[in-house]
């Protein structure tokens, strides 16, 4: 890694910022409602704390790979960058897919409809947790800094 006082590359500075913002978004999501169901006489909100047991372990795994990707230089970095990119794609597909399926099952729940449910859907906590889970592997998937060209 860089010696103390040395300037970090642009890729590493952005990566460290994303690594900090991702878990911060996930922890902030715990304070927001994760799911919102509207009935004619009330609004039910599910706590965002229920997301932590899924989002934090996933962010930890992605974060470990991202840290290795940011620390590596040279030819060995491409493997870790590709693993981070794969985790990023997996997060998009799995997070979006699970949210969509949960939304479908919640919206078509017969018992909730009998209770007069008007609408249901993810709250701001869910969206913020998904964003946080995307920022962490994005940190490791950042491309290398462009090398200086001749005459520049």
Rosetta silent file (secondary structure, phi, psi, omega in degrees, C-alpha in Angstrom):
SEQUENCE: XXXXXXXXXXXXXXXXXXXXXXXXXXXXXXXXXXXXXXXXXXXXXXXXXXXXXXXXXXXXXXXXXXXXXXXXXXXXXXXXXXXXXXXXXXXXXXXXXXXXXXXXXXXXXXXXXXXXXXXXXXXXXXXXXXXXXXXXXXXXXXXXXXXXXXXX
SCORE:     score description
SCORE:     0.000 S_00000001
   1 L     0.000  175.651 -176.625    0.000    0.000    0.000 S_00000001
   2 L   -73.509  145.372  177.526    1.035    3.615   -0.170 S_00000001
   3 L   -71.137  159.248 -179.197    3.499    4.984    2.352 S_00000001
   4 L   -62.156  136.635 -178.342    2.250    7.550    4.816 S_00000001
   5 L    89.515  -12.848  179.324    2.054   10.956    3.191 S_00000001
   6 L   -77.287  149.823 -179.132    1.901    9.470   -0.314 S_00000001
   7 L   -82.216  130.110  176.762   -0.907   10.572   -2.610 S_00000001
   8 L   -77.992  149.919  177.682   -3.531    7.899   -3.332 S_00000001
   9 L   -68.446  163.288 -179.710   -4.598    7.347   -6.909 S_00000001
  10 H   -60.441  -40.623  179.384   -7.966    8.645   -8.070 S_00000001
  11 H   -60.307  -43.005 -178.662   -9.313    5.071   -8.236 S_00000001
  12 H   -71.263  -38.188  178.293   -8.353    4.418   -4.626 S_00000001
  13 H   -63.536  -46.120  179.010   -9.749    7.727   -3.357 S_00000001
  14 H   -66.082  -41.227  179.374  -13.108    7.106   -5.056 S_00000001
  15 H   -61.579  -43.343  178.689  -13.071    3.461   -3.949 S_00000001
  16 H   -65.044  -38.903  177.712  -12.474    4.358   -0.316 S_00000001
  17 H   -63.614  -42.663  178.561  -15.285    6.930   -0.488 S_00000001
  18 H   -67.096  -38.253  177.636  -17.660    4.318   -1.938 S_00000001
  19 H   -64.267  -30.543  176.038  -16.567    1.777    0.689 S_00000001
  20 H   -78.873  -39.017 -176.532  -17.479    4.290    3.378 S_00000001
  21 H   -71.390  -34.498 -177.985  -20.761    5.406    1.797 S_00000001
  22 H   -61.265  -59.455  178.444  -22.112    1.871    1.227 S_00000001
  23 H   -62.807  -32.730  177.191  -22.193    0.617    4.833 S_00000001
  24 H   -63.212  -40.629  176.914  -23.265    4.084    5.997 S_00000001
  25 H   -64.258  -39.617 -179.451  -26.281    3.884    3.655 S_00000001
  26 H   -66.895  -43.892  179.381  -27.134    0.400    4.946 S_00000001
  27 H   -66.878  -37.741  176.278  -26.947    1.455    8.591 S_00000001
  28 H   -64.918  -35.239  179.688  -29.016    4.572    7.809 S_00000001
  29 H   -62.047  -25.245  179.383  -31.598    2.360    6.081 S_00000001
  30 L   -65.969  -24.857 -179.816  -32.213    0.634    9.408 S_00000001
  31 L   -85.935  -10.452 -178.035  -33.748    3.848   10.738 S_00000001
  32 L  -103.031  158.270  177.221  -36.167    4.159    7.799 S_00000001
  33 E   -68.254  134.600 -178.147  -39.265    2.076    7.050 S_00000001
  34 E   -87.427  -32.364 -177.153  -38.428   -0.926    4.882 S_00000001
  35 E  -143.219  141.713 -175.957  -41.925   -1.760    3.679 S_00000001
  36 E  -126.882  125.203  176.419  -45.119    0.263    3.492 S_00000001
  37 E  -124.414  126.210 -175.554  -48.634   -1.174    3.320 S_00000001
  38 E  -105.471  127.565  172.888  -51.603    1.176    3.040 S_00000001
  39 E  -115.379  163.413 -179.148  -55.068    0.307    4.346 S_00000001
  40 L   -58.574  -32.931 -175.734  -58.082    2.637    4.278 S_00000001
  41 L  -107.096   -5.090 -177.238  -57.798    3.371    8.005 S_00000001
  42 L  -160.527  168.766  174.300  -54.048    2.993    8.655 S_00000001
  43 E  -126.810  120.482  177.458  -50.563    2.663    7.187 S_00000001
  44 E   -92.877  130.480  177.963  -48.381   -0.262    8.323 S_00000001
  45 E  -120.097  129.262  174.680  -44.635    0.309    8.257 S_00000001
  46 E   -94.722  140.303 -175.358  -42.090   -2.484    8.679 S_00000001
  47 E   -66.443  143.910  176.103  -38.847   -1.545   10.372 S_00000001
  48 L   -71.990  -14.336  178.163  -35.689   -1.178    8.330 S_00000001
  49 H   -62.636  -24.481  178.814  -33.807   -3.137   11.008 S_00000001
  50 H   -66.042  -20.871  179.730  -35.174   -6.298    9.408 S_00000001
  51 H   -79.526  -22.266 -172.613  -32.943   -5.595    6.390 S_00000001
  52 H   -61.800  -37.754 -177.059  -29.709   -5.556    8.370 S_00000001
  53 H   -68.659  -15.968  175.434  -29.370   -9.321    8.734 S_00000001
  54 H   -98.686  -48.050 -170.694  -29.358   -9.607    4.924 S_00000001
  55 H   -73.109  -42.483 -176.383  -27.636   -6.422    3.796 S_00000001
  56 H   -66.362  -44.461  176.785  -24.726   -6.195    6.244 S_00000001
  57 H   -62.839  -38.726  178.244  -23.275   -9.704    5.686 S_00000001
  58 H   -64.216  -42.616  178.571  -23.551   -9.243    1.912 S_00000001
  59 H   -65.154  -33.557  178.059  -21.848   -5.849    2.162 S_00000001
  60 H   -65.264  -45.524  178.608  -19.111   -7.402    4.311 S_00000001
  61 H   -62.324  -47.994  179.503  -18.343  -10.080    1.705 S_00000001
  62 H   -63.465  -36.243  179.726  -18.390   -7.511   -1.110 S_00000001
  63 H   -66.949  -38.536  178.012  -16.292   -5.154    1.014 S_00000001
  64 H   -62.780  -42.815  178.493  -13.578   -7.736    1.636 S_00000001
  65 H   -66.882  -39.732 -179.420  -13.258   -8.367   -2.101 S_00000001
  66 H   -65.641  -38.830  179.022  -13.315   -4.623   -2.818 S_00000001
  67 H   -63.607  -43.374  178.350  -10.544   -3.940   -0.275 S_00000001
  68 H   -64.132  -40.583  179.128   -8.325   -6.581   -1.887 S_00000001
  69 H   -63.643  -40.234  179.787   -9.123   -5.130   -5.323 S_00000001
  70 H   -72.771  -30.439 -178.233   -8.219   -1.617   -4.190 S_00000001
  71 H   -79.038  -26.885 -177.618   -5.011   -2.772   -2.472 S_00000001
  72 L   -77.697  147.688  172.872   -3.730   -4.772   -5.461 S_00000001
  73 L  -133.913  159.019  176.568   -1.742   -3.207   -8.255 S_00000001
  74 H    82.319 -155.822 -172.569   -0.436   -4.622  -11.466 S_00000001
  75 H   -67.285  -23.188 -177.394   -1.477   -7.809  -13.221 S_00000001
  76 H   -78.185  -10.065 -177.225   -3.061   -9.470  -10.164 S_00000001
  77 H   -72.751  -30.626 -174.715   -5.689   -6.737   -9.859 S_00000001
  78 H   -59.367  -36.965  179.814   -7.775   -7.829  -12.868 S_00000001
  79 H   -62.721  -48.048 -177.713   -8.979  -10.991  -11.077 S_00000001
  80 H   -69.340  -33.880  176.676  -10.222   -9.097   -8.012 S_00000001
  81 H   -66.218  -40.117  177.727  -11.776   -6.375  -10.157 S_00000001
  82 H   -67.933  -36.100  175.837  -13.678   -9.031  -12.123 S_00000001
  83 H   -64.760  -42.816  176.970  -14.844  -10.700   -8.889 S_00000001
  84 H   -62.931  -40.639  178.208  -16.084   -7.306   -7.661 S_00000001
  85 H   -63.549  -40.276  176.585  -17.810   -6.734  -10.983 S_00000001
  86 H   -64.363  -39.613  176.565  -19.492  -10.142  -10.684 S_00000001
  87 H   -66.610  -34.651  177.119  -20.639   -9.306   -7.151 S_00000001
  88 H   -64.411  -46.343  178.354  -21.993   -5.997   -8.431 S_00000001
  89 H   -64.763  -41.619  177.598  -24.019   -7.733  -11.147 S_00000001
  90 H   -61.668  -39.139  179.646  -25.187  -10.368   -8.657 S_00000001
  91 H   -65.507  -42.499  178.483  -26.304   -7.640   -6.263 S_00000001
  92 H   -62.069  -49.551 -176.495  -28.310   -5.884   -8.964 S_00000001
  93 H   -69.128  -46.741 -177.316  -29.996   -9.083  -10.112 S_00000001
  94 H   -71.231  -46.071 -179.471  -30.560  -10.678   -6.696 S_00000001
  95 H   -63.445  -46.234  177.839  -31.532   -7.498   -4.854 S_00000001
  96 H   -66.835  -39.915 -179.565  -33.876   -6.338   -7.587 S_00000001
  97 H   -66.686  -45.708  179.882  -35.298   -9.820   -8.131 S_00000001
  98 H   -65.166  -41.305  178.335  -35.982  -10.543   -4.474 S_00000001
  99 H   -62.923  -43.024 -179.801  -37.552   -7.116   -3.995 S_00000001
 100 H   -65.434  -42.603  179.952  -39.753   -7.581   -7.074 S_00000001
 101 H   -66.953  -42.616  177.887  -40.899  -11.066   -6.040 S_00000001
 102 H   -61.177  -41.335  178.888  -41.619   -9.927   -2.470 S_00000001
 103 H   -62.898  -43.697  179.324  -43.571   -6.981   -3.882 S_00000001
 104 H   -61.686  -48.071 -179.587  -45.569   -9.286   -6.165 S_00000001
 105 H   -65.573  -36.953  178.709  -46.444  -11.702   -3.351 S_00000001
 106 H   -68.925  -39.558 -177.586  -47.337   -8.851   -1.001 S_00000001
 107 H   -72.381  -26.561 -177.794  -49.524   -7.112   -3.571 S_00000001
 108 L  -104.336   14.119  179.949  -51.419  -10.293   -4.464 S_00000001
 109 L   -67.896  118.316 -175.778  -51.877  -11.530   -0.883 S_00000001
 110 H   -64.341  -41.672 -177.752  -55.518  -12.632   -0.618 S_00000001
 111 H   -66.846  -38.818  177.634  -55.719  -12.163    3.146 S_00000001
 112 H   -67.447  -36.688  177.139  -54.344   -8.634    2.977 S_00000001
 113 H   -64.176  -37.929  177.548  -56.835   -7.815    0.222 S_00000001
 114 H   -64.597  -31.344  176.658  -59.643   -9.085    2.454 S_00000001
 115 L   -76.326   -5.625  178.076  -58.431   -6.668    5.153 S_00000001
 116 L    94.034   22.656  179.777  -58.826   -3.856    2.612 S_00000001
 117 E   -56.705  130.256  179.130  -55.194   -3.317    1.611 S_00000001
 118 E   -91.955  -47.420  179.581  -55.007   -0.455   -0.872 S_00000001
 119 E  -155.152  162.857  176.966  -51.322   -0.653   -1.826 S_00000001
 120 E  -150.971  155.340  178.733  -48.006   -2.062   -0.701 S_00000001
 121 E   174.030  170.449 -179.996  -44.400   -1.579   -1.693 S_00000001
 122 E   -67.345  144.760  177.358  -40.832   -1.048   -0.595 S_00000001
 123 L   -95.348 -176.429 -178.322  -40.114    1.941    1.576 S_00000001
 124 H   -63.578  -27.401  177.994  -37.114    4.248    1.553 S_00000001
 125 H   -64.146  -39.323  178.321  -35.155    1.878    3.815 S_00000001
 126 H   -64.881  -46.151 -178.854  -35.259   -0.874    1.202 S_00000001
 127 H   -65.135  -39.318  179.871  -34.089    1.428   -1.582 S_00000001
 128 H   -69.299  -37.558  177.117  -31.304    2.881    0.554 S_00000001
 129 H   -65.773  -40.225  176.877  -30.120   -0.592    1.635 S_00000001
 130 H   -63.814  -41.868  177.603  -30.052   -1.724   -2.011 S_00000001
 131 H   -61.966  -44.416  178.533  -28.068    1.380   -2.957 S_00000001
 132 H   -61.200  -39.458  178.237  -25.616    0.735   -0.121 S_00000001
 133 H   -69.051  -23.413  176.757  -25.185   -2.872   -1.242 S_00000001
 134 H   -82.116  -32.937 -177.509  -24.411   -1.627   -4.770 S_00000001
 135 H   -67.498  -33.261 -175.498  -21.839    0.966   -3.708 S_00000001
 136 H   -67.093  -53.284  178.715  -19.600   -1.558   -1.927 S_00000001
 137 H   -70.459  -23.188  175.981  -18.813   -3.892   -4.882 S_00000001
 138 H   -62.451  -33.366  178.705  -18.711   -0.857   -7.187 S_00000001
 139 H   -60.314  -39.597 -179.648  -15.701    0.330   -5.172 S_00000001
 140 H   -82.458  -16.771 -177.570  -13.752   -2.797   -6.136 S_00000001
 141 L   -93.454    3.390 -178.757  -14.933   -2.791   -9.750 S_00000001
 142 L   -62.586  141.764  178.985  -13.567    0.661  -10.572 S_00000001
 143 L   -71.961  161.225  177.003  -11.297    0.740  -13.616 S_00000001
 144 L   -65.139  155.982  175.645   -7.609    1.539  -13.327 S_00000001
 145 L   -65.142  142.559  177.496   -6.473    5.117  -13.597 S_00000001
 146 L   -66.005  138.860  179.986   -5.590    6.082  -17.150 S_00000001
 147 L   -77.915  145.292 -179.839   -1.859    6.058  -17.655 S_00000001
 148 L   -63.572  138.616 -179.256   -0.282    9.361  -18.643 S_00000001
 149 L   -91.042  162.200  177.441    0.272    9.669  -22.368 S_00000001
 150 L   -63.697  137.908  177.322    3.382   10.893  -24.079 S_00000001
 151 L    83.197    1.621  179.675    3.517   14.623  -24.396 S_00000001
 152 L   -91.093    0.000    0.000    0.982   15.196  -21.617 S_00000001
